Coordinates of C-alpha atoms and ligand atoms in Angstrom, one line a residue:
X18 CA -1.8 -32.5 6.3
X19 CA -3.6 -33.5 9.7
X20 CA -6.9 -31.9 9.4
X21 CA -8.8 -30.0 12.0
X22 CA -11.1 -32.9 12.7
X23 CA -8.5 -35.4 13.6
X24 CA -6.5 -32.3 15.7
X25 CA -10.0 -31.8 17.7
X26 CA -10.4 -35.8 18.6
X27 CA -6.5 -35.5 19.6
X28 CA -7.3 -33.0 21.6
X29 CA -10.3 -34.6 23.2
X30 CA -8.4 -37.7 24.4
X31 CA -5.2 -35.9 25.9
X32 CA -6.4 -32.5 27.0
X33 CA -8.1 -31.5 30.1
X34 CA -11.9 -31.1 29.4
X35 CA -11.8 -27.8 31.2
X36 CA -13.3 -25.3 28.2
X37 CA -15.9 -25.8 25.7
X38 CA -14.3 -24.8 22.2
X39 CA -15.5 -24.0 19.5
X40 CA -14.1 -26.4 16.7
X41 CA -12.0 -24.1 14.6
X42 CA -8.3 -25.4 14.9
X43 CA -6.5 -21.7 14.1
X44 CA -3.0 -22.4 12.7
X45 CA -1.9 -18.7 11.1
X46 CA -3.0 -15.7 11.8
X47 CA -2.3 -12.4 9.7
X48 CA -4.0 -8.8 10.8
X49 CA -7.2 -9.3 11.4
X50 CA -7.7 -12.7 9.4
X51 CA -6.9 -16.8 10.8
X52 CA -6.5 -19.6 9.0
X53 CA -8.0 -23.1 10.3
X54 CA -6.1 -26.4 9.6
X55 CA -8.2 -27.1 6.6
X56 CA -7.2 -23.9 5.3
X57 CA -10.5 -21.7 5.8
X58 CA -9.9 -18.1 6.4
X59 CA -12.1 -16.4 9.2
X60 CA -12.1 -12.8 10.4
X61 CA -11.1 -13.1 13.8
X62 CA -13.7 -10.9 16.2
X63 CA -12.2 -12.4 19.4
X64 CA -8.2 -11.9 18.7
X65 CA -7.1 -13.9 21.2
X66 CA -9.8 -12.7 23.8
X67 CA -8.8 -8.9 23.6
X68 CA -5.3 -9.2 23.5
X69 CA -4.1 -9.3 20.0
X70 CA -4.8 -5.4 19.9
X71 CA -2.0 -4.9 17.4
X72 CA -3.9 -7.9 15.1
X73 CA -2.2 -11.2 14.4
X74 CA 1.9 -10.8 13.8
X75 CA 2.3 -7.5 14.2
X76 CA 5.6 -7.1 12.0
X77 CA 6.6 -4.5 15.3
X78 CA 6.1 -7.3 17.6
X79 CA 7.5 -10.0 15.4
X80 CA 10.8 -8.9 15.0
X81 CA 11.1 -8.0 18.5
X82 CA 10.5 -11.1 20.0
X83 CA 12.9 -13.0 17.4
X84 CA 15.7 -10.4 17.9
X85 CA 15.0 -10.8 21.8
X86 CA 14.5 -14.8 21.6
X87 CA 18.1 -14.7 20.1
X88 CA 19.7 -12.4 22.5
X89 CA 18.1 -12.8 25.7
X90 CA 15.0 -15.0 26.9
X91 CA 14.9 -15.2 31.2
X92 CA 16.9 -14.0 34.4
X93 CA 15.8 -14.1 37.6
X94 CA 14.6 -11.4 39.1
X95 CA 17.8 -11.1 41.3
X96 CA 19.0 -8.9 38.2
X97 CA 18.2 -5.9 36.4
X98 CA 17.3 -6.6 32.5
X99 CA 16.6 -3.7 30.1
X100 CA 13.2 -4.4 27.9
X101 CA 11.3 -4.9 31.7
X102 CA 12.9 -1.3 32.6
X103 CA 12.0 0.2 29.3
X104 CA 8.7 -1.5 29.7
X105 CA 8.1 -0.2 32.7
X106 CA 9.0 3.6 32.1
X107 CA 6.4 3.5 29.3
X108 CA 3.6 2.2 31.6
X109 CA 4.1 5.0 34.1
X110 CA 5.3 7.7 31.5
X111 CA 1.8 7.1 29.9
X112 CA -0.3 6.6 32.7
X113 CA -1.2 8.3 36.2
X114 CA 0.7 5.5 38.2
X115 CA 4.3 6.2 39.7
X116 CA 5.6 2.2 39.5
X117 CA 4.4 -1.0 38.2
X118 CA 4.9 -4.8 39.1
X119 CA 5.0 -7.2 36.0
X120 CA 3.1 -11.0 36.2
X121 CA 2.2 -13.6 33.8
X122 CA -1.6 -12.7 33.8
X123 CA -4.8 -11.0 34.1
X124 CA -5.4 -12.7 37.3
X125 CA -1.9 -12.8 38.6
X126 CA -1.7 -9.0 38.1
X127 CA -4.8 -9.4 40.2
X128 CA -3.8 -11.1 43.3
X129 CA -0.6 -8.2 42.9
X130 CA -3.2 -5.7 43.4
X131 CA -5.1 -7.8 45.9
X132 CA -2.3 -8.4 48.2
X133 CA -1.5 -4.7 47.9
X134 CA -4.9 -3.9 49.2
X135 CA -4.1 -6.2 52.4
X136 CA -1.4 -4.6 53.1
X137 CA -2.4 -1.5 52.5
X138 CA -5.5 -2.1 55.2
X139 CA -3.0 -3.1 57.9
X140 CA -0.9 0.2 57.2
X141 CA -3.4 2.6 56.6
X142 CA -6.9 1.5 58.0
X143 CA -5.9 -0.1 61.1
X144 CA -5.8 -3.3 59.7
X145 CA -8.7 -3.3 57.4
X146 CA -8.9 -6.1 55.0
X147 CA -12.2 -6.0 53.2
X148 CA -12.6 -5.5 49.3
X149 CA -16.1 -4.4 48.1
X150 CA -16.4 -5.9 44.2
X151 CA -19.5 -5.9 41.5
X152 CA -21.8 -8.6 40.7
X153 CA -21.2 -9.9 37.2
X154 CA -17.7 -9.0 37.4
X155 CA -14.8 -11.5 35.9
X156 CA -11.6 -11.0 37.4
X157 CA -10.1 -14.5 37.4
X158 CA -9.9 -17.9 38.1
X159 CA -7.0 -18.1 40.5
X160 CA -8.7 -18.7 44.4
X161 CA -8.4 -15.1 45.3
X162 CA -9.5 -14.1 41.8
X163 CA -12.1 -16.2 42.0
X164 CA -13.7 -15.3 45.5
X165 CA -13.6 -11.5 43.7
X166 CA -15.5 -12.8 40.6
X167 CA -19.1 -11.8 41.4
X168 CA -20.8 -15.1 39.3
X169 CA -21.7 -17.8 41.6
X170 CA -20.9 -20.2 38.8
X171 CA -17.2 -19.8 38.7
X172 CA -17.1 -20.2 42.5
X173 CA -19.6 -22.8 43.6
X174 CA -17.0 -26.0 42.9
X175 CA -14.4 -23.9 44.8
X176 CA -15.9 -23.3 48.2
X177 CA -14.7 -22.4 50.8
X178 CA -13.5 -19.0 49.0
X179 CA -11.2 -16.7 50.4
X180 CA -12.5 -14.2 52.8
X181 CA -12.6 -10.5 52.6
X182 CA -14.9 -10.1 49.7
X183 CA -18.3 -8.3 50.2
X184 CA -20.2 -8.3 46.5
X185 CA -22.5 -5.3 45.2
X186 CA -24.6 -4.4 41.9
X187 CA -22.9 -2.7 39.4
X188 CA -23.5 1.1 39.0
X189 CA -25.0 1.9 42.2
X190 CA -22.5 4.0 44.1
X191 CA -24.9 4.1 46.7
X192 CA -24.2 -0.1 47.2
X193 CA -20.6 0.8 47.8
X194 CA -21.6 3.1 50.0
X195 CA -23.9 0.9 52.3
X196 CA -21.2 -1.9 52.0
X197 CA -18.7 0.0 53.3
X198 CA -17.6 -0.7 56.6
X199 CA -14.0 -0.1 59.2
X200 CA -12.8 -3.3 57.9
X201 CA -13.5 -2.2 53.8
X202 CA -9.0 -1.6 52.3
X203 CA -11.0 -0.9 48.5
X204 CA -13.2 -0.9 45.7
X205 CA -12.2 -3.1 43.3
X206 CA -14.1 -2.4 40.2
X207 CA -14.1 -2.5 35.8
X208 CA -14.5 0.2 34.1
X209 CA -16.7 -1.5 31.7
X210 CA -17.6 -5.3 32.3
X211 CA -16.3 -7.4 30.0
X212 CA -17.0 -11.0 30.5
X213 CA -20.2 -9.6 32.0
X214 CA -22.0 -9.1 29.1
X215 CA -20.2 -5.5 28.6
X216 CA -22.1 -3.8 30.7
X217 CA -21.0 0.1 30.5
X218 CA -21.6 2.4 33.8
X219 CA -23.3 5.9 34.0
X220 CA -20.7 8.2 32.8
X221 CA -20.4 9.6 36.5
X222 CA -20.0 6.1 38.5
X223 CA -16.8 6.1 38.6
X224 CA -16.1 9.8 39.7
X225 CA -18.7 8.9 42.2
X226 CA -16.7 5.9 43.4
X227 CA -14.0 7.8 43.6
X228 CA -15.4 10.5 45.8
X229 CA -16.2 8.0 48.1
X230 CA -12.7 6.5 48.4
X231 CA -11.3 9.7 48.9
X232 CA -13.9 10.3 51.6
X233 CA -13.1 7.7 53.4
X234 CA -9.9 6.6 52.6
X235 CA -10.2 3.8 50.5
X236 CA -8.1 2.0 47.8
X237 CA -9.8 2.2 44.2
X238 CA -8.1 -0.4 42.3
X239 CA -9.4 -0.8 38.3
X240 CA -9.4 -4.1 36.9
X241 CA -8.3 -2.8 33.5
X242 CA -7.3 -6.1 32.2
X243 CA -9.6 -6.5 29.1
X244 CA -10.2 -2.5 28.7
X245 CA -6.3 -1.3 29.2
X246 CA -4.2 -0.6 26.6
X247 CA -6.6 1.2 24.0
X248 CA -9.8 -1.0 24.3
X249 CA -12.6 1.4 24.9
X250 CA -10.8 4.7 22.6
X251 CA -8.5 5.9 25.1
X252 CA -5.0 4.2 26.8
X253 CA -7.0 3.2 29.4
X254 CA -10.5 2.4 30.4
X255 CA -10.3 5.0 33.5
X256 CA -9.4 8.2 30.7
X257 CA -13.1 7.9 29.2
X258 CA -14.3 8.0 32.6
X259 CA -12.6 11.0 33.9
X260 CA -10.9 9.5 36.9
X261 CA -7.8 7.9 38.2
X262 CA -7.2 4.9 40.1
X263 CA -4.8 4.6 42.9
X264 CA -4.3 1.1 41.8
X265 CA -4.7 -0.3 38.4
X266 CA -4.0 -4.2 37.1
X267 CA -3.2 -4.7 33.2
X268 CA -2.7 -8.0 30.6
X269 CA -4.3 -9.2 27.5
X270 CA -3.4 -6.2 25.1
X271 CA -0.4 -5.5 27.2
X272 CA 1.1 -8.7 25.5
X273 CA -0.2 -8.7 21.5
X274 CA -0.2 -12.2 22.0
X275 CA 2.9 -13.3 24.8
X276 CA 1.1 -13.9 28.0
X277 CA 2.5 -10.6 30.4
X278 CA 0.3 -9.2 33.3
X279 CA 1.0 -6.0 35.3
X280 CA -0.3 -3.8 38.1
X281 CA 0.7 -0.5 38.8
X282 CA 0.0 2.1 41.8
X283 CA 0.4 5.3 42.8
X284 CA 3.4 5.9 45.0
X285 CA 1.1 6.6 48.6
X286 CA -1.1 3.3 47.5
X287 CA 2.4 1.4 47.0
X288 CA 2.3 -0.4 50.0
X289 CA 4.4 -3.7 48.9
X290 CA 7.9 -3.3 49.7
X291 CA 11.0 -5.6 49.2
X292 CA 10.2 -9.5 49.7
X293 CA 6.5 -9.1 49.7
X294 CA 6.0 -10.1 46.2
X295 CA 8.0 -11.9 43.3
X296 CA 7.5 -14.2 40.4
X297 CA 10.0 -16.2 38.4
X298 CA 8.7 -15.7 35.0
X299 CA 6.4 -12.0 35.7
X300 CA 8.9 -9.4 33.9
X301 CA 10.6 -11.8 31.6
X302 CA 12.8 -10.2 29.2
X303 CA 10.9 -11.9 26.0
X304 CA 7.7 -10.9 26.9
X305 CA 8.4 -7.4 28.1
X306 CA 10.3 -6.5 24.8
X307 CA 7.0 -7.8 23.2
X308 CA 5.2 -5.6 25.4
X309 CA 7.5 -2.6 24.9
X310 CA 8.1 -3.4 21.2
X311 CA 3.8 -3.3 21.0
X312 CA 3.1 -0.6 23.4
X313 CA 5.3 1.7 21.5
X314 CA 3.7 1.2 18.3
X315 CA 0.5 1.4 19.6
X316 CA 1.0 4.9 21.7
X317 CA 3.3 6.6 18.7
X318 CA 0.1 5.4 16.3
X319 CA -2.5 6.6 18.4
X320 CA -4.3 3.3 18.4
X321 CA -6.6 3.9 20.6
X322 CA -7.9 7.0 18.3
X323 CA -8.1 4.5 15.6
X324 CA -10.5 2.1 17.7
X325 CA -12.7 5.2 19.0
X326 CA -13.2 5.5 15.5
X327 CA -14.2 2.0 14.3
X328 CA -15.6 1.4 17.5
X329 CA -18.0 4.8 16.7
X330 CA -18.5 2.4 12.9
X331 CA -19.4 -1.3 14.9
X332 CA -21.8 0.0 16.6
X333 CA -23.8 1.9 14.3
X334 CA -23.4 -1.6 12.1
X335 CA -24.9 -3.6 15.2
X336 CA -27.2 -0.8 15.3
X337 CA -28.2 -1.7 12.1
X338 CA -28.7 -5.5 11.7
X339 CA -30.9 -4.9 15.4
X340 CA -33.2 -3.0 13.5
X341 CA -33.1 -6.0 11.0
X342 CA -33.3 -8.6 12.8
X343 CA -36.1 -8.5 15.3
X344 CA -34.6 -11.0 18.0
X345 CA -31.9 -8.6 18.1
X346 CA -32.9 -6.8 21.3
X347 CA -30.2 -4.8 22.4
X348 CA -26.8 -3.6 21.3
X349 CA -24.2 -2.2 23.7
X350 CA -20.3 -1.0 23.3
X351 CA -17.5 1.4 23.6
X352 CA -14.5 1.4 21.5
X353 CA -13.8 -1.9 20.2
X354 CA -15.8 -4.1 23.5
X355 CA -19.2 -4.4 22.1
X356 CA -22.2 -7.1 22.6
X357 CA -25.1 -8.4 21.1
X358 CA -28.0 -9.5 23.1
X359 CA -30.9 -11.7 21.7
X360 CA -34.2 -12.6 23.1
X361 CA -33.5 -16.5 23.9
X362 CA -30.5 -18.5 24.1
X363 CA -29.3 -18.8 20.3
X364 CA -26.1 -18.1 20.9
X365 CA -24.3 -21.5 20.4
X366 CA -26.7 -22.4 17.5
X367 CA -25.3 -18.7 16.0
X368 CA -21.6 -19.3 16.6
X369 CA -21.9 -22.7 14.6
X370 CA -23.3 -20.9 11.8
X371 CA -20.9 -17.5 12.2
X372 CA -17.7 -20.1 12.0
X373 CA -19.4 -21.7 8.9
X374 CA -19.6 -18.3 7.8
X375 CA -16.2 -17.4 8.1
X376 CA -16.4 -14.9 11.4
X377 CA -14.9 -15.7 14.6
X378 CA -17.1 -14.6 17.7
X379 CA -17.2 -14.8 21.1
X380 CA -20.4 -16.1 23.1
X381 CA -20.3 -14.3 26.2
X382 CA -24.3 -15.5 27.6
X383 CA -26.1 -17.9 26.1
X384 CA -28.1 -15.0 24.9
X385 CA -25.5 -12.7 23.6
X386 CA -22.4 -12.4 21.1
X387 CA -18.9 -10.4 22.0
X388 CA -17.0 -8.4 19.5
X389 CA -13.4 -7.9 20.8
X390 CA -12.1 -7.2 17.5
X391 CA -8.0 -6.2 17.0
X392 CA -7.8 -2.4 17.4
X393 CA -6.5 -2.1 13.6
X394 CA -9.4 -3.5 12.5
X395 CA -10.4 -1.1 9.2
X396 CA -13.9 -0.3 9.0
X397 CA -13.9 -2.4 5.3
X398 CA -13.3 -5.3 7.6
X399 CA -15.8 -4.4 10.1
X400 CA -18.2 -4.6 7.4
X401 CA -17.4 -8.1 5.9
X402 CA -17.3 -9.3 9.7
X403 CA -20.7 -8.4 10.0
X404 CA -21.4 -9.3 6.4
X405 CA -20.4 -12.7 7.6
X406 CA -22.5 -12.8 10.9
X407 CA -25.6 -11.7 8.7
X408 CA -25.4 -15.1 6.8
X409 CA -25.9 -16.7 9.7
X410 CA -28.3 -14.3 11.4
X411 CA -30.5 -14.8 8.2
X412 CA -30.6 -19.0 8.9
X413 CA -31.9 -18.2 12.7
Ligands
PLP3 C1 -11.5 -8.0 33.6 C2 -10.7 -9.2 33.7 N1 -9.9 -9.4 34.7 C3 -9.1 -10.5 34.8 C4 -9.1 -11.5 33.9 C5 -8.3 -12.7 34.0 O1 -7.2 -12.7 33.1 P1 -6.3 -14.0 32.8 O2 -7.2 -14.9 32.1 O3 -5.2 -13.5 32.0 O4 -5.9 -14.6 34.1 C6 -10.0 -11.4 32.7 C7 -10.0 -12.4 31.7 O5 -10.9 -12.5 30.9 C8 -10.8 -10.2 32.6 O6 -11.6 -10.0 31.6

């Protein structure tokens, strides 16, 4: 059997040197548990960067990917195909949006909503084109996506960005406000920033935000691609925050693990109509079955119940090795999207001994670790997760 040292130099000579990885070669995964190539069993606290919500081979999602793999895999678009519609029906049945468009991505679904916004300017605003977005924000790494990022990092090797993007501080209303201008389409904001550190609002940012749209006729379009789909304890980020989009994009949990992305609008935001937007693969009838087959399970289970729960158990954990550990110096989360920050930058150091412990992690800032955990987590596991991360705390 090839081990996972000699899959890592493989890799090294023949892929593109374009992330840094951590070296754990995953080859099964199982619920909440991976195996590496050598065998070693981890508890996974990234599934899949927020998108194996359902845990690894959900037995739902399984079987309906094989029984779709050996029925029907891809059309084009030019035809009608029954998981996308039944996909689709469930999106808008469960959410405040009247249609939806299905991609490939988190980013894809985000130049969907982009493009929307455009167009919406030219019909609504008298050809306003301007989208006001946060500092700190991730939205993707496509060139629109990336001129929205607010992180100078992911853009300064891509200049010169796409226009039309005016950047603000995150929870300060009064920003938007100041920002906002005749040539401002929407707001394009997370409800809780993910790749930012998971940075959670005021509880009244968003209804604030969405005041202002409404007073002045703006788009608010949620990037809901890492909290959709249960992540923070309700279906979707903008239900703990008590307000709706007109426009909101979707992807990582959407899928339980086949790459789908979505956005979906309110019927007056809809401004796309036929041949402004298409995509080979975005809909395909494998991954939407997936997406059905996972989205089904996870509404008729109220999965996103079971996350406010553990989510409520994580952090009081977190809570409790911060108060153990003194470089700990803050903890922040909501449902199952939480963070640990430390004083310095021991974050790689920490994830080198977390693997060796058996606990996969994310290392979202050099100074702080990202629990992203799959929503079925059990609070038993939660607790040998963090049993796991305290060996490696304790050798800091
Ligand atoms: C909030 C948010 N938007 C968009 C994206 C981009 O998604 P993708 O990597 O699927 O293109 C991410 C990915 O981390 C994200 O967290």
């Amino acid at each position: 059997m090839t081990k996972s040292s000699e899959w890592i130099a493989q890799e090294q000579k023949y892929y593109a040197q374009t992330v840094r990885r951590q070296p754990v070669v995953i080859v099964r995964g199982q619920g909440t548990r991976v195996w590496d190539a050598d065998g070693k069993e981890y508890l996974d606290f990234v599934a899949g960067w927020a998108v194996d919500n359902l845990g690894h081979c959900h037995p739902a999602v399984t079987q309906a990917i094989v029984e779709q793999a050996a029925t029907l895999l891809q059309t084009s678009n030019q035809f009608y195909t029954v998981p996308q519609i039944l996909l689709a029906q469930l999106l808008i049945d469960n959410s405040c949006m009247d249609r939806v468009f299905f991609g490939n991505s988190g980013a894809e679904a985000n130049e969907g909503a982009l493009k929307l916004a455009r167009k919406y300017g030219k019909a609504h605003r008298d050809g306003a084109y301007e989208v006001i977005t946060a500092f700190a924000s991730f939205h993707g790494r496509t060139m629109a996506t990336v001129a929205a990022t607010g992180q100078p990092h992911y853009q300064e090797a891509f200049t010169p960005l796409l226009p039309g993007f005016v950047h603000v501080d995150y929870n300060d209303v009064e920003a938007i406000m100041n920002a906002t201008t005749d040539k401002t389409a929407a707001v394009f904001l997370e409800p809780v920033q993910g790749e930012g550190g998971v940075i959670i609002p005021d509880a009244d940012y968003l209804k604030r935000v969405r005041e202002w749209c409404d007073k002045q006729g703006l788009l608010l379009i949620l990037d809901e691609v890492q909290t959709g789909m249960g992540r923070l304890g309700s279906l979707f980020g903008y239900q703990e925050f008590g307000v709706e989009p007109d426009v909101m994009t979707l992807a990582k949990g959407l899928g339980y693990g086949v790459p789908i992305g979505a956005f979906l609008a309110k019927e007056p935001a809809m401004a796309l109509t036929f041949g402004d937007h298409g995509s080979t693969f975005g809909g395909n009838a494998l991954t939407t079955a997936a997406a059905y087959a996972g989205s089904k399970f996870l509404i008729e289970n109220n999965i996103p119940e079971h996350c406010r729960q553990m989510g409520e158990h994580l952090l009081m954990r977190l809570n409790e090795l911060k108060s153990r550990y003194s470089f700990v110096s803050a903890v922040r989360g909501k449902g199952l999207l939480a963070a640990l920050e430390f004083e310095s930058n021991i974050t790689p150091q920490l994830l080198t001994l977390a693997n060796q412990a058996g606990v996969l992690l994310n290392g979202v800032k050099p100074n702080a670790i990202r629990f992203m955990p799959p929503l079925t987590i059990t609070a038993a596991e939660i607790d040998e997760g963090l049993g796991r991360l305290e060996v490696a705390l304790k050798k800091i």
